[in-house]
mmCIF file of C-alpha atoms and ligand atoms in Angstrom:
data_model
loop_
_atom_site.group_PDB
_atom_site.id
_atom_site.type_symbol
_atom_site.label_atom_id
_atom_site.label_comp_id
_atom_site.label_asym_id
_atom_site.label_seq_id
_atom_site.Cartn_x
_atom_site.Cartn_y
_atom_site.Cartn_z
ATOM 1 C CA MET A 1 14.309 135.557 154.838
ATOM 2 C CA LYS A 2 17.004 132.888 154.682
ATOM 3 C CA LEU A 3 18.782 132.524 151.357
ATOM 4 C CA PRO A 4 18.179 129.189 149.624
ATOM 5 C CA GLU A 5 20.923 126.556 149.605
ATOM 6 C CA ILE A 6 23.149 126.633 146.508
ATOM 7 C CA ASP A 7 23.806 123.448 144.544
ATOM 8 C CA THR A 8 27.620 123.743 144.484
ATOM 9 C CA ALA A 9 28.060 120.646 142.321
ATOM 10 C CA TYR A 10 25.850 122.207 139.663
ATOM 11 C CA LEU A 11 27.621 125.567 139.909
ATOM 12 C CA LEU A 12 31.016 123.929 139.354
ATOM 13 C CA ASP A 13 29.746 121.587 136.644
ATOM 14 C CA PHE A 14 28.272 124.430 134.616
ATOM 15 C CA LEU A 15 31.343 126.585 135.183
ATOM 16 C CA VAL A 16 33.650 123.820 133.906
ATOM 17 C CA ARG A 17 31.461 123.281 130.818
ATOM 18 C CA LEU A 18 31.532 127.014 130.124
ATOM 19 C CA LEU A 19 35.294 127.264 130.665
ATOM 20 C CA ASN A 20 35.794 124.420 128.200
ATOM 21 C CA THR A 21 33.776 126.259 125.546
ATOM 22 C CA PRO A 22 36.201 128.496 123.607
ATOM 23 C CA SER A 23 34.859 132.051 123.304
ATOM 24 C CA PRO A 24 37.445 134.713 122.480
ATOM 25 C CA THR A 25 35.869 138.138 121.937
ATOM 26 C CA GLY A 26 34.452 138.139 118.404
ATOM 27 C CA LEU A 27 33.875 134.374 118.427
ATOM 28 C CA ALA A 28 31.940 134.087 121.682
ATOM 29 C CA GLU A 29 28.787 132.642 120.101
ATOM 30 C CA PRO A 30 29.367 129.058 121.333
ATOM 31 C CA ALA A 31 29.442 130.308 124.942
ATOM 32 C CA ILE A 32 26.363 132.478 124.390
ATOM 33 C CA ALA A 33 24.608 129.404 122.944
ATOM 34 C CA LEU A 34 25.622 127.288 125.951
ATOM 35 C CA VAL A 35 24.179 129.830 128.406
ATOM 36 C CA GLU A 36 21.054 130.153 126.279
ATOM 37 C CA LYS A 37 20.547 126.380 126.278
ATOM 38 C CA GLU A 38 21.052 126.236 130.045
ATOM 39 C CA LEU A 39 18.533 129.028 130.662
ATOM 40 C CA ALA A 40 15.988 127.429 128.318
ATOM 41 C CA ALA A 41 15.250 125.102 131.264
ATOM 42 C CA PHE A 42 13.517 128.071 132.923
ATOM 43 C CA PRO A 43 10.492 128.780 130.718
ATOM 44 C CA PHE A 44 9.523 131.931 132.658
ATOM 45 C CA LEU A 45 12.688 133.646 131.395
ATOM 46 C CA GLN A 46 12.235 135.713 128.256
ATOM 47 C CA LEU A 47 15.380 135.068 126.211
ATOM 48 C CA THR A 48 16.474 137.361 123.390
ATOM 49 C CA ARG A 49 19.673 137.941 121.463
ATOM 50 C CA THR A 50 20.858 141.443 120.730
ATOM 51 C CA ARG A 51 21.927 142.259 117.175
ATOM 52 C CA LYS A 52 25.478 142.415 118.516
ATOM 53 C CA GLY A 53 25.138 138.797 119.638
ATOM 54 C CA ALA A 54 24.719 139.128 123.399
ATOM 55 C CA LEU A 55 22.056 137.223 125.319
ATOM 56 C CA VAL A 56 19.393 138.986 127.397
ATOM 57 C CA ALA A 57 17.211 137.089 129.862
ATOM 58 C CA LYS A 58 14.268 138.925 131.416
ATOM 59 C CA TRP A 59 12.794 137.605 134.632
ATOM 60 C CA GLN A 60 9.453 139.126 135.570
ATOM 61 C CA GLY A 61 9.497 140.267 139.195
ATOM 62 C CA GLN A 62 6.757 140.817 141.749
ATOM 63 C CA LYS A 63 6.944 144.496 140.812
ATOM 64 C CA ASN A 64 7.493 145.634 137.264
ATOM 65 C CA ASP A 65 8.522 149.257 137.885
ATOM 66 C CA ALA A 66 12.156 150.322 138.368
ATOM 67 C CA PRO A 67 13.599 147.187 136.765
ATOM 68 C CA ARG A 68 17.158 146.133 137.458
ATOM 69 C CA ALA A 69 19.907 144.567 135.413
ATOM 70 C CA LEU A 70 22.883 142.344 136.089
ATOM 71 C CA THR A 71 25.618 141.681 133.589
ATOM 72 C CA ALA A 72 28.524 139.263 133.169
ATOM 73 C CA HIS A 73 30.571 138.566 130.056
ATOM 74 C CA VAL A 74 31.160 135.261 128.270
ATOM 75 C CA ASP A 75 33.899 136.542 125.962
ATOM 76 C CA THR A 76 37.543 135.979 126.877
ATOM 77 C CA LEU A 77 41.043 136.967 125.925
ATOM 78 C CA GLY A 78 42.368 135.359 122.764
ATOM 79 C CA ALA A 79 44.058 136.239 119.496
ATOM 80 C CA MET A 80 43.671 136.416 115.733
ATOM 81 C CA VAL A 81 46.007 135.375 112.948
ATOM 82 C CA LYS A 82 47.877 138.501 111.861
ATOM 83 C CA GLU A 83 50.223 136.936 109.359
ATOM 84 C CA ILE A 84 50.994 133.533 107.870
ATOM 85 C CA LYS A 85 54.780 133.320 107.947
ATOM 86 C CA SER A 86 56.900 131.913 105.127
ATOM 87 C CA ASN A 87 57.775 128.938 107.390
ATOM 88 C CA GLY A 88 54.070 128.105 107.796
ATOM 89 C CA ARG A 89 53.835 129.367 111.366
ATOM 90 C CA LEU A 90 51.418 132.100 112.485
ATOM 91 C CA LYS A 91 51.992 135.559 113.854
ATOM 92 C CA LEU A 92 49.159 136.797 116.022
ATOM 93 C CA THR A 93 47.449 139.945 117.185
ATOM 94 C CA LYS A 94 46.075 139.912 120.745
ATOM 95 C CA ILE A 95 42.402 140.188 121.633
ATOM 96 C CA GLY A 96 42.181 141.938 124.998
ATOM 97 C CA GLY A 97 44.853 142.982 127.465
ATOM 98 C CA PHE A 98 47.400 140.330 128.441
ATOM 99 C CA ALA A 99 51.120 139.659 128.267
ATOM 100 C CA TRP A 100 52.477 137.040 125.858
ATOM 101 C CA ASN A 101 54.404 135.244 128.598
ATOM 102 C CA THR A 102 51.084 134.302 130.255
ATOM 103 C CA VAL A 103 50.183 132.033 127.318
ATOM 104 C CA GLU A 104 53.652 130.955 126.237
ATOM 105 C CA GLY A 105 53.747 127.199 125.723
ATOM 106 C CA GLU A 106 49.955 126.934 125.858
ATOM 107 C CA GLY A 107 47.969 124.720 123.511
ATOM 108 C CA CYS A 108 45.448 126.455 121.290
ATOM 109 C CA TRP A 109 42.852 126.082 118.568
ATOM 110 C CA VAL A 110 42.941 128.015 115.342
ATOM 111 C CA PHE A 111 39.419 128.396 113.966
ATOM 112 C CA ALA A 112 39.672 128.595 110.197
ATOM 113 C CA ALA A 113 37.018 130.715 108.515
ATOM 114 C CA ASP A 114 35.803 127.672 106.545
ATOM 115 C CA GLY A 115 34.882 125.859 109.776
ATOM 116 C CA ARG A 116 37.975 123.689 110.139
ATOM 117 C CA LYS A 117 39.872 123.692 113.448
ATOM 118 C CA VAL A 118 43.619 123.174 113.735
ATOM 119 C CA ARG A 119 45.536 122.452 116.961
ATOM 120 C CA GLY A 120 48.764 124.182 117.806
ATOM 121 C CA SER A 121 50.727 125.866 120.556
ATOM 122 C CA LEU A 122 52.085 129.324 121.193
ATOM 123 C CA LEU A 123 55.866 129.647 121.371
ATOM 124 C CA LEU A 124 58.640 132.148 121.206
ATOM 125 C CA ASP A 125 60.168 132.023 117.723
ATOM 126 C CA LYS A 126 63.501 131.234 119.408
ATOM 127 C CA ALA A 127 62.069 128.426 121.529
ATOM 128 C CA SER A 128 64.776 125.765 121.609
ATOM 129 C CA ALA A 129 67.314 126.078 124.415
ATOM 130 C CA HIS A 130 69.777 123.939 122.429
ATOM 131 C CA VAL A 131 69.594 126.224 119.428
ATOM 132 C CA HIS A 132 69.171 129.693 120.914
ATOM 133 C CA GLY A 133 70.831 129.414 124.336
ATOM 134 C CA ALA A 134 70.453 132.545 126.478
ATOM 135 C CA ALA A 135 68.088 134.211 123.972
ATOM 136 C CA VAL A 136 65.253 131.926 125.140
ATOM 137 C CA ASN A 137 65.399 133.632 128.507
ATOM 138 C CA GLU A 138 66.497 137.096 127.473
ATOM 139 C CA THR A 139 64.154 137.850 124.566
ATOM 140 C CA LYS A 140 61.345 140.259 125.359
ATOM 141 C CA ARG A 141 58.056 138.657 124.326
ATOM 142 C CA GLU A 142 56.414 140.771 121.619
ATOM 143 C CA ASP A 143 53.892 140.348 118.789
ATOM 144 C CA ASP A 144 56.753 139.992 116.324
ATOM 145 C CA ASN A 145 58.548 137.103 118.016
ATOM 146 C CA MET A 146 55.645 134.970 119.229
ATOM 147 C CA GLU A 147 54.240 132.357 116.868
ATOM 148 C CA ILE A 148 51.858 129.438 116.648
ATOM 149 C CA ARG A 149 53.410 126.117 115.732
ATOM 150 C CA LEU A 150 50.605 124.147 114.108
ATOM 151 C CA ASP A 151 50.195 120.423 114.725
ATOM 152 C CA ALA A 152 50.155 119.819 110.986
ATOM 153 C CA ARG A 153 52.804 119.124 108.360
ATOM 154 C CA THR A 154 53.436 122.604 107.119
ATOM 155 C CA ALA A 155 56.669 124.447 106.364
ATOM 156 C CA SER A 156 55.321 127.138 104.060
ATOM 157 C CA ALA A 157 52.583 129.753 103.871
ATOM 158 C CA ALA A 158 50.945 127.815 101.040
ATOM 159 C CA GLU A 159 50.748 124.594 103.073
ATOM 160 C CA THR A 160 49.233 126.485 106.032
ATOM 161 C CA GLU A 161 46.699 128.084 103.699
ATOM 162 C CA GLY A 162 45.947 124.568 102.519
ATOM 163 C CA LEU A 163 44.706 123.829 106.036
ATOM 164 C CA GLY A 164 42.099 126.544 105.496
ATOM 165 C CA ILE A 165 43.889 129.090 107.663
ATOM 166 C CA ARG A 166 43.694 132.758 106.671
ATOM 167 C CA VAL A 167 44.646 136.118 108.174
ATOM 168 C CA GLY A 168 41.901 137.121 110.610
ATOM 169 C CA ASP A 169 41.099 133.616 111.870
ATOM 170 C CA PHE A 170 40.382 133.381 115.594
ATOM 171 C CA VAL A 171 42.694 131.700 118.093
ATOM 172 C CA ALA A 172 41.592 130.371 121.496
ATOM 173 C CA PHE A 173 44.122 129.371 124.146
ATOM 174 C CA ASP A 174 43.394 126.253 126.203
ATOM 175 C CA PRO A 175 41.811 127.129 129.559
ATOM 176 C CA ARG A 176 43.448 124.141 131.334
ATOM 177 C CA VAL A 177 40.598 123.755 133.804
ATOM 178 C CA GLU A 178 41.234 121.901 137.031
ATOM 179 C CA VAL A 179 39.043 121.718 140.127
ATOM 180 C CA THR A 180 41.020 120.621 143.158
ATOM 181 C CA GLU A 181 40.487 121.077 146.917
ATOM 182 C CA GLU A 182 37.565 123.411 146.084
ATOM 183 C CA PHE A 183 39.865 125.663 144.051
ATOM 184 C CA VAL A 184 39.049 126.258 140.414
ATOM 185 C CA ARG A 185 42.178 126.851 138.367
ATOM 186 C CA SER A 186 41.664 127.908 134.768
ATOM 187 C CA ARG A 187 42.099 130.672 132.263
ATOM 188 C CA HIS A 188 39.055 132.847 131.692
ATOM 189 C CA LEU A 189 37.502 132.620 135.152
ATOM 190 C CA ASP A 190 37.215 136.272 134.140
ATOM 191 C CA ASP A 191 34.332 136.310 133.621
ATOM 192 C CA LYS A 192 32.933 132.834 133.222
ATOM 193 C CA ALA A 193 32.967 132.415 137.017
ATOM 194 C CA CYS A 194 30.403 135.221 137.217
ATOM 195 C CA VAL A 195 28.318 133.972 134.291
ATOM 196 C CA ALA A 196 28.063 130.646 136.147
ATOM 197 C CA ALA A 197 27.192 132.532 139.356
ATOM 198 C CA LEU A 198 24.264 134.295 137.641
ATOM 199 C CA VAL A 199 22.966 131.041 136.132
ATOM 200 C CA ALA A 200 23.311 129.287 139.508
ATOM 201 C CA ALA A 201 21.420 132.133 141.218
ATOM 202 C CA ILE A 202 18.522 131.755 138.762
ATOM 203 C CA LYS A 203 18.468 127.974 139.248
ATOM 204 C CA THR A 204 18.710 128.146 143.043
ATOM 205 C CA MET A 205 15.924 130.705 143.409
ATOM 206 C CA THR A 206 13.695 128.789 140.994
ATOM 207 C CA GLU A 207 14.113 125.529 142.865
ATOM 208 C CA ALA A 208 13.280 127.333 146.104
ATOM 209 C CA ALA A 209 10.118 128.749 144.434
ATOM 210 C CA GLN A 210 11.409 132.302 144.789
ATOM 211 C CA SER A 211 11.218 135.095 142.260
ATOM 212 C CA PRO A 212 12.822 138.544 142.106
ATOM 213 C CA ALA A 213 11.253 141.457 143.968
ATOM 214 C CA ARG A 214 11.540 143.597 140.825
ATOM 215 C CA SER A 215 11.813 142.604 137.194
ATOM 216 C CA VAL A 216 15.396 141.986 136.210
ATOM 217 C CA TYR A 217 17.341 141.734 132.971
ATOM 218 C CA PHE A 218 20.453 139.558 132.795
ATOM 219 C CA LEU A 219 22.813 140.645 130.048
ATOM 220 C CA PHE A 220 25.393 138.040 129.025
ATOM 221 C CA SER A 221 27.689 140.269 127.042
ATOM 222 C CA ASN A 222 30.147 139.247 124.345
ATOM 223 C CA TYR A 223 32.555 142.178 123.808
ATOM 224 C CA GLU A 224 33.725 143.103 127.334
ATOM 225 C CA GLU A 225 37.407 142.280 126.931
ATOM 226 C CA VAL A 226 37.724 144.947 124.250
ATOM 227 C CA GLY A 227 35.827 147.540 126.294
ATOM 228 C CA HIS A 228 32.301 147.826 124.897
ATOM 229 C CA GLY A 229 30.407 144.676 125.949
ATOM 230 C CA ALA A 230 27.446 146.174 127.783
ATOM 231 C CA SER A 231 27.461 149.475 125.901
ATOM 232 C CA ALA A 232 24.339 148.044 124.232
ATOM 233 C CA GLY A 233 21.767 145.540 125.478
ATOM 234 C CA ILE A 234 20.491 147.146 128.695
ATOM 235 C CA PRO A 235 16.890 148.298 128.118
ATOM 236 C CA PRO A 236 16.297 152.031 128.744
ATOM 237 C CA GLU A 237 13.760 151.443 131.553
ATOM 238 C CA VAL A 238 16.444 149.800 133.728
ATOM 239 C CA GLN A 239 17.277 151.914 136.805
ATOM 240 C CA GLU A 240 20.300 150.146 138.210
ATOM 241 C CA LEU A 241 22.968 147.833 136.877
ATOM 242 C CA VAL A 242 25.134 145.462 138.892
ATOM 243 C CA ALA A 243 28.130 144.324 136.888
ATOM 244 C CA VAL A 244 29.333 140.935 138.108
ATOM 245 C CA ASP A 245 32.976 140.494 137.274
ATOM 246 C CA MET A 246 36.140 139.160 138.916
ATOM 247 C CA ALA A 247 37.890 140.918 141.776
ATOM 248 C CA ALA A 248 41.600 141.652 141.379
ATOM 249 C CA VAL A 249 43.762 139.726 143.871
ATOM 250 C CA GLY A 250 47.435 140.480 144.517
ATOM 251 C CA ALA A 251 49.886 142.484 146.609
ATOM 252 C CA GLY A 252 48.214 145.577 148.036
ATOM 253 C CA GLN A 253 44.708 144.366 147.194
ATOM 254 C CA ALA A 254 41.998 143.752 149.797
ATOM 255 C CA SER A 255 40.351 141.047 147.656
ATOM 256 C CA ASP A 256 41.100 137.353 148.071
ATOM 257 C CA GLU A 257 40.093 134.057 146.504
ATOM 258 C CA PHE A 258 37.713 133.155 149.338
ATOM 259 C CA HIS A 259 35.473 136.217 149.281
ATOM 260 C CA VAL A 260 33.295 138.291 147.035
ATOM 261 C CA THR A 261 34.387 141.911 146.611
ATOM 262 C CA LEU A 262 32.496 145.152 146.165
ATOM 263 C CA CYS A 263 34.675 147.284 143.888
ATOM 264 C CA LEU A 264 34.366 150.967 144.746
ATOM 265 C CA LYS A 265 36.745 152.393 142.145
ATOM 266 C CA ASP A 266 38.745 151.203 139.168
ATOM 267 C CA SER A 267 40.415 152.835 136.148
ATOM 268 C CA GLY A 268 37.046 154.299 135.177
ATOM 269 C CA GLY A 269 36.596 156.084 138.519
ATOM 270 C CA PRO A 270 34.197 155.525 141.418
ATOM 271 C CA TYR A 271 31.062 153.406 141.130
ATOM 272 C CA HIS A 272 27.623 154.593 142.295
ATOM 273 C CA HIS A 273 27.813 155.354 146.003
ATOM 274 C CA GLY A 274 24.112 154.788 146.720
ATOM 275 C CA LEU A 275 23.883 151.426 144.969
ATOM 276 C CA SER A 276 27.200 150.283 146.457
ATOM 277 C CA ASN A 277 25.931 151.177 149.926
ATOM 278 C CA ARG A 278 22.693 149.314 149.353
ATOM 279 C CA LEU A 279 24.661 146.229 148.328
ATOM 280 C CA ARG A 280 26.669 146.517 151.548
ATOM 281 C CA GLU A 281 23.450 146.717 153.534
ATOM 282 C CA ILE A 282 22.032 143.669 151.727
ATOM 283 C CA ALA A 283 25.233 141.712 152.395
ATOM 284 C CA GLY A 284 25.136 142.684 156.065
ATOM 285 C CA LYS A 285 21.503 141.609 156.484
ATOM 286 C CA ASN A 286 22.196 138.256 154.840
ATOM 287 C CA GLY A 287 25.450 137.474 156.621
ATOM 288 C CA ILE A 288 27.494 137.591 153.411
ATOM 289 C CA GLU A 289 31.137 138.324 154.170
ATOM 290 C CA TYR A 290 32.661 140.568 151.543
ATOM 291 C CA ARG A 291 35.664 142.753 150.855
ATOM 292 C CA THR A 292 35.751 146.275 149.455
ATOM 293 C CA ASP A 293 38.527 147.119 147.053
ATOM 294 C CA ILE A 294 39.961 149.374 144.369
ATOM 295 C CA TYR A 295 41.380 147.893 141.158
ATOM 296 C CA PRO A 296 44.295 149.804 139.605
ATOM 297 C CA TYR A 297 44.158 148.503 135.984
ATOM 298 C CA TYR A 298 40.571 147.519 135.379
ATOM 299 C CA GLY A 299 37.431 148.512 133.529
ATOM 300 C CA SER A 300 34.011 146.880 133.631
ATOM 301 C CA ASP A 301 30.925 146.487 131.502
ATOM 302 C CA GLY A 302 29.157 148.764 133.990
ATOM 303 C CA GLU A 303 31.406 151.589 132.868
ATOM 304 C CA ALA A 304 30.973 150.547 129.233
ATOM 305 C CA PHE A 305 27.242 151.217 129.680
ATOM 306 C CA TRP A 306 27.908 154.503 131.479
ATOM 307 C CA ARG A 307 30.218 155.643 128.671
ATOM 308 C CA ALA A 308 27.573 154.715 126.122
ATOM 309 C CA GLY A 309 25.190 157.089 127.909
ATOM 310 C CA GLY A 310 23.432 154.655 130.226
ATOM 311 C CA ASP A 311 21.521 156.657 132.855
ATOM 312 C CA VAL A 312 21.601 154.132 135.688
ATOM 313 C CA ALA A 313 23.274 153.546 139.025
ATOM 314 C CA VAL A 314 26.157 151.097 138.523
ATOM 315 C CA ALA A 315 27.928 148.886 141.052
ATOM 316 C CA LEU A 316 30.437 146.062 140.644
ATOM 317 C CA ILE A 317 30.745 142.832 142.619
ATOM 318 C CA GLY A 318 32.595 139.591 141.951
ATOM 319 C CA PRO A 319 34.710 136.749 143.328
ATOM 320 C CA GLY A 320 38.417 137.211 143.994
ATOM 321 C CA VAL A 321 40.498 135.805 141.126
ATOM 322 C CA ASP A 322 44.231 135.304 141.582
ATOM 323 C CA ALA A 323 46.607 135.953 138.654
ATOM 324 C CA SER A 324 43.932 137.557 136.480
ATOM 325 C CA HIS A 325 44.436 137.611 132.697
ATOM 326 C CA ASN A 326 47.017 134.909 133.376
ATOM 327 C CA TYR A 327 46.541 131.330 134.634
ATOM 328 C CA GLU A 328 43.749 132.275 137.015
ATOM 329 C CA ARG A 329 42.402 130.689 140.182
ATOM 330 C CA THR A 330 39.541 131.193 142.590
ATOM 331 C CA HIS A 331 37.892 129.192 145.367
ATOM 332 C CA THR A 332 34.383 127.767 145.630
ATOM 333 C CA GLU A 333 33.723 129.908 148.726
ATOM 334 C CA ALA A 334 34.075 133.085 146.673
ATOM 335 C CA LEU A 335 31.764 131.710 143.994
ATOM 336 C CA ILE A 336 29.112 130.772 146.561
ATOM 337 C CA ALA A 337 29.320 134.204 148.201
ATOM 338 C CA THR A 338 28.829 135.807 144.786
ATOM 339 C CA VAL A 339 25.719 133.713 144.085
ATOM 340 C CA GLN A 340 24.380 134.578 147.546
ATOM 341 C CA TRP A 341 24.875 138.300 147.029
ATOM 342 C CA VAL A 342 23.178 138.164 143.635
ATOM 343 C CA MET A 343 20.199 136.291 145.112
ATOM 344 C CA ALA A 344 19.951 138.633 148.109
ATOM 345 C CA TYR A 345 19.952 141.611 145.726
ATOM 346 C CA LEU A 346 17.252 140.048 143.534
ATOM 347 C CA LEU A 347 15.055 139.132 146.506
ATOM 348 C CA GLY A 348 15.434 142.488 148.291
HETATM 349 ZN ZN1 ZN B 401 36.043 140.504 133.128
#
């Protein structure tokens, strides 16, 4: 069977909308709500929220035994206010694993607990070249010397508190999304690229009047970047789980921005050999070009479920993303290949 044609314009449009929806881990609800609204267009999907706040979509298949699951996460890297400094600026604590230099100079939103939002940017506390000279270059970026400069008239802790800001408020860094020459450049393609791929697979199959061979659960998880996204939310009857998450691109890696990768091992060890091999077979039958790779510093929601006791086969696929957990980039070809592999898996 030939795979249905993917609506690339839709895939990119939804991806851009999702990327522009701030969703740091812990405050990912707006992205969950966006996916939920998008999937509400498909009335045959059974949508539920877990108590933890993730979204589960069940799609009844032609067979109901041995159901499958796919997961991708909507939460992203971000930060929280750790301290309101005496000069009114904010010290932060990171959410997820990234280096401060990757967001230095970036615009951001501070989400005050009372619902107000304040704009700002992340800077080194010795930011001015004319004041600090060589220190601007030589200072090691650490929690203690990075700060948010708020776009508000504040020079004291009291004035910043007057804006509604408190310790523990969430901070989201601007994704700076740009689609150019079929490249998508943005923060947080990890893992919004794969969330968009799953939604596009559902839409494409539906429009082609196709349905999955076996019942499938899609888990849109909301705590992956801190290591326990899919540890809950996969129903116990599920037999296999395909985590859909970005592939790590860089020196020594087999992955690239134009292909989908099957990850065979990461920091959590090898994935399930049988399921990985079946995915290879499916790709081969459907003419999907893919890479195989090993990621040196990486964990997935598939492993989160394994660690939580999930008794399933787990495999990991996803599009190559350059400069991950930094200012990321991928190409439309990799996104399309990911959607194709997901559809081929569902139909097989
Ligand atoms: Zn990820």
